[in-house]
Amino acid sequence: MGGMMGGKGGGKGEKDDSEKAVDGGKYHWQQKGEEVQVRIPADPPLAKKDVAVKFKRASLQVTVCGEAVIDGALAGPVEVDECTWCLAPGGVELQVMLTKQRDGEWPALLEVK
């Protein structure tokens, strides 16, 4: 089976909706159509009070236990009212869901400077 070393499927210009790890696995993200899902593994498990998420049209800030995990301009604008976050059962993972304003592939979660 194929590994995680960056190859694409059949090579016919398919959309790459596979999950991508960022910062050595600090978080993972993937996109499908207008939805973007970000997963942040938590060890030790988190409680709601440990998490602060700020959605803005063009940026995202995620703070876990006082440490900024994601803080920057998004690769595209989002519908703030349709963005949400939750903790997985047991607090083992923080899940952030974003809804793009426009359908289309993002080259990365955060804008490349």
XYZ file of N, CA and C in Angstrom:
339
model
N 0.837 -1.198 0.000
C 0.000 0.000 0.000
C 0.873 1.249 0.000
N 0.337 2.348 -0.494
C 1.092 3.594 -0.584
C 1.396 4.182 0.775
N 2.563 4.767 0.914
C 2.952 5.391 2.168
C 2.495 6.831 2.230
N 2.978 7.561 3.212
C 2.587 8.945 3.409
C 3.631 9.890 2.796
N 4.326 9.460 1.764
C 5.450 10.241 1.267
C 5.079 11.160 0.095
N 3.826 11.605 0.019
C 3.489 12.684 -0.882
C 3.059 12.302 -2.287
N 3.013 11.039 -2.654
C 2.577 10.671 -3.986
C 1.083 10.889 -4.145
N 0.645 11.149 -5.359
C -0.787 11.292 -5.610
C -1.301 9.990 -6.192
N -2.615 9.825 -6.166
C -3.260 8.598 -6.616
C -2.938 8.228 -8.044
N -3.941 8.149 -8.900
C -3.768 7.676 -10.273
C -3.042 8.635 -11.180
N -2.717 9.821 -10.716
C -1.942 10.749 -11.520
C -2.725 11.427 -12.628
N -4.054 11.422 -12.533
C -4.870 12.045 -13.570
C -5.440 13.374 -13.091
N -4.649 14.131 -12.323
C -5.096 15.429 -11.866
C -6.224 15.348 -10.850
N -6.269 14.262 -10.093
C -7.312 14.119 -9.086
C -7.113 15.148 -7.987
N -8.222 15.471 -7.301
C -8.102 16.357 -6.152
C -7.374 15.604 -5.052
N -6.507 16.311 -4.365
C -5.778 15.697 -3.263
C -6.504 16.038 -1.975
N -7.410 15.148 -1.527
C -8.153 15.416 -0.305
C -7.633 14.565 0.860
N -6.401 14.063 0.696
C -5.819 13.278 1.774
C -5.411 14.202 2.915
N -5.313 13.626 4.096
C -4.950 14.403 5.273
C -3.470 14.759 5.228
N -3.161 15.985 5.635
C -1.772 16.458 5.633
C -1.351 16.785 7.055
N -0.184 16.299 7.464
C 0.360 16.610 8.789
C 1.189 17.887 8.685
N 1.088 18.734 9.720
C 1.804 20.003 9.732
C 2.629 20.093 11.009
N 3.802 20.711 10.910
C 4.693 20.901 12.063
C 4.980 19.580 12.781
N 5.344 18.566 12.011
C 5.714 17.287 12.609
C 4.571 16.599 13.330
N 3.341 16.854 12.882
C 2.187 16.185 13.487
C 1.512 17.004 14.573
N 1.911 18.273 14.730
C 1.256 19.139 15.725
C -0.236 19.229 15.419
N -0.566 19.288 14.127
C -1.960 19.178 13.713
C -2.019 18.585 12.311
N -3.196 18.106 11.944
C -3.444 17.511 10.634
C -4.642 18.238 10.036
N -4.660 18.390 8.714
C -5.830 19.010 8.089
C -6.143 18.335 6.775
N -7.410 18.400 6.380
C -7.805 17.912 5.071
C -9.015 18.709 4.605
N -9.218 18.726 3.296
C -10.326 19.474 2.719
C -11.123 18.579 1.791
N -12.446 18.789 1.805
C -13.343 18.093 0.879
C -14.372 19.112 0.448
N -14.293 19.543 -0.802
C -15.229 20.558 -1.283
C -15.067 21.840 -0.492
N -16.175 22.303 0.117
C -16.109 23.555 0.866
C -15.784 23.342 2.342
N -15.551 22.107 2.746
C -15.261 21.830 4.154
C -13.768 21.601 4.387
N -13.283 22.150 5.489
C -11.906 21.929 5.917
C -11.976 21.405 7.342
N -11.295 20.290 7.607
C -11.259 19.747 8.964
C -9.821 19.754 9.464
N -9.658 20.243 10.686
C -8.350 20.293 11.327
C -8.429 19.429 12.580
N -7.453 18.535 12.755
C -7.390 17.682 13.945
C -6.107 17.977 14.702
N -6.252 18.222 15.996
C -5.093 18.511 16.837
C -5.046 17.443 17.931
N -4.080 16.512 17.861
C -3.984 15.468 18.877
C -3.670 16.074 20.242
N -4.234 15.490 21.294
C -4.038 16.028 22.640
C -3.520 14.939 23.579
N -2.379 15.200 24.177
C -1.820 14.289 25.172
C -1.082 15.148 26.197
N -1.574 15.303 27.389
C -2.730 14.618 27.994
C -4.059 15.125 27.429
N -5.157 14.389 27.688
C -6.476 14.776 27.174
C -6.882 16.178 27.632
N -7.703 16.819 26.811
C -8.124 18.199 27.054
C -9.527 18.272 27.638
N -9.787 19.380 28.333
C -11.137 19.752 28.743
C -11.476 21.041 28.003
N -12.770 21.386 27.939
C -13.183 22.593 27.208
C -12.453 23.835 27.696
N -12.198 23.918 28.993
C -11.548 25.109 29.550
C -10.104 25.264 29.066
N -9.513 24.193 28.526
C -8.133 24.244 28.019
C -8.039 24.845 26.616
N -9.195 25.037 25.961
C -9.212 25.367 24.536
C -9.827 26.742 24.286
N -9.198 27.524 23.413
C -9.778 28.785 22.932
C -9.610 28.823 21.418
N -10.725 28.997 20.708
C -10.688 29.046 19.247
C -11.354 30.346 18.800
N -10.652 31.120 17.963
C -11.202 32.367 17.418
C -11.267 32.241 15.905
N -12.502 32.273 15.394
C -12.718 32.229 13.948
C -12.872 33.653 13.430
N -12.138 33.986 12.382
C -12.348 35.240 11.654
C -12.448 34.873 10.183
N -12.977 35.795 9.388
C -13.202 35.499 7.969
C -11.931 35.049 7.265
N -10.798 35.636 7.640
C -9.559 35.343 6.912
C -8.457 34.778 7.804
N -8.765 34.469 9.074
C -7.719 33.928 9.951
C -8.307 32.979 10.986
N -7.415 32.219 11.594
C -7.804 31.243 12.606
C -6.784 31.283 13.723
N -7.296 31.282 14.961
C -6.404 31.209 16.120
C -6.908 30.085 17.018
N -6.044 29.115 17.280
C -6.367 27.998 18.164
C -5.317 27.962 19.269
N -5.785 28.103 20.504
C -4.893 28.074 21.662
C -5.275 26.892 22.541
N -4.285 26.088 22.905
C -4.502 24.922 23.749
C -3.605 25.054 24.976
N -4.215 25.044 26.143
C -3.471 25.189 27.407
C -2.550 26.413 27.378
N -3.043 27.528 26.820
C -2.279 28.760 26.782
C -1.242 28.854 25.680
N -1.086 27.790 24.890
C -0.092 27.779 23.806
C -0.788 27.867 22.451
N -0.356 28.815 21.614
C -0.945 28.960 20.275
C -0.487 27.794 19.396
N -1.434 26.977 18.964
C -1.133 25.852 18.082
C -1.246 26.308 16.630
N -2.286 27.099 16.339
C -2.483 27.670 15.006
C -2.811 29.141 15.222
N -2.118 30.013 14.508
C -2.394 31.445 14.616
C -1.908 32.103 13.340
N -2.835 32.383 12.426
C -2.404 33.006 11.191
C -3.516 33.185 10.192
N -3.143 33.750 9.053
C -4.084 33.992 7.965
C -4.386 32.675 7.250
N -5.662 32.407 7.007
C -6.069 31.212 6.284
C -5.781 31.380 4.793
N -5.698 30.255 4.088
C -5.415 30.291 2.650
C -6.585 30.849 1.852
N -7.752 30.955 2.475
C -8.930 31.522 1.817
C -9.937 31.938 2.869
N -10.958 32.727 2.482
C -11.948 33.181 3.451
C -12.925 32.072 3.845
N -13.433 32.157 5.085
C -14.390 31.167 5.587
C -15.686 31.853 6.021
N -16.743 31.053 6.123
C -18.029 31.504 6.662
C -17.954 31.348 8.180
N -17.704 32.447 8.879
C -17.463 32.382 10.327
C -18.617 31.710 11.068
N -19.872 32.023 10.685
C -21.038 31.481 11.390
C -21.191 29.969 11.205
N -20.509 29.386 10.229
C -20.625 27.954 9.973
C -19.398 27.176 10.458
N -18.457 27.867 11.099
C -17.268 27.214 11.631
C -17.536 26.779 13.064
N -16.964 25.658 13.456
C -17.206 25.142 14.807
C -16.023 24.295 15.252
N -16.004 23.950 16.537
C -14.981 23.049 17.050
C -15.587 22.161 18.116
N -14.953 21.020 18.365
C -15.404 20.119 19.420
C -14.228 19.275 19.886
N -14.403 18.671 21.046
C -13.409 17.731 21.558
C -13.895 16.321 21.271
N -12.996 15.469 20.831
C -13.331 14.061 20.633
C -13.603 13.435 21.997
N -14.357 12.332 22.022
C -14.623 11.662 23.305
C -13.329 11.394 24.071
N -13.347 11.699 25.352
C -12.165 11.502 26.182
C -11.169 12.651 26.086
N -11.452 13.664 25.234
C -10.574 14.823 25.097
C -9.248 14.535 24.432
N -9.185 13.416 23.680
C -7.905 13.009 23.086
C -7.558 13.776 21.819
N -8.512 14.574 21.311
C -8.267 15.298 20.074
C -9.211 16.496 20.003
N -8.669 17.631 19.544
C -9.473 18.810 19.265
C -9.772 18.811 17.771
N -11.052 18.960 17.411
C -11.449 18.952 16.008
C -12.036 20.312 15.662
N -11.494 20.941 14.614
C -11.954 22.256 14.164
C -12.492 22.101 12.747
N -13.733 22.543 12.523
C -14.354 22.445 11.213
C -14.562 23.850 10.650
N -14.073 24.069 9.427
C -14.203 25.349 8.743
C -15.034 25.159 7.476
N -15.802 26.193 7.097
C -16.545 26.170 5.844
C -16.023 27.293 4.961
N -15.489 26.925 3.799
C -14.940 27.921 2.867
C -16.061 28.798 2.304
N -15.757 30.067 2.045
C -16.727 30.940 1.375
C -16.871 30.565 -0.087
N -15.774 30.098 -0.684
C -15.805 29.693 -2.093
C -15.231 28.283 -2.202
N -15.880 27.487 -3.034
C -15.366 26.150 -3.283
C -14.053 26.285 -4.063
N -13.156 25.386 -3.836
C -11.870 25.429 -4.529
C -10.785 24.922 -3.599
N -9.750 24.369 -4.187
C -8.669 23.770 -3.406
C -7.791 24.837 -2.760
N -7.462 24.630 -1.509
C -6.475 25.452 -0.822
C -5.131 24.738 -0.925
N -4.049 25.448 -1.238
C -2.738 24.820 -1.319
C -2.194 24.452 0.061
N -2.684 25.132 1.104
C -2.274 24.874 2.485
C -3.375 25.402 3.377
N -3.336 25.046 4.661
C -4.340 25.564 5.586
C -4.124 27.054 5.799
N -2.880 27.417 6.097
C -2.544 28.819 6.331
C -1.887 29.415 5.100
N -2.104 30.701 4.919
C -1.512 31.421 3.794
C 0.005 31.298 3.844
N 0.608 30.999 2.720
C 2.056 30.896 2.645
C 2.622 32.295 2.428
N 3.498 32.711 3.343
C 4.034 34.077 3.247
C 5.303 34.077 2.403
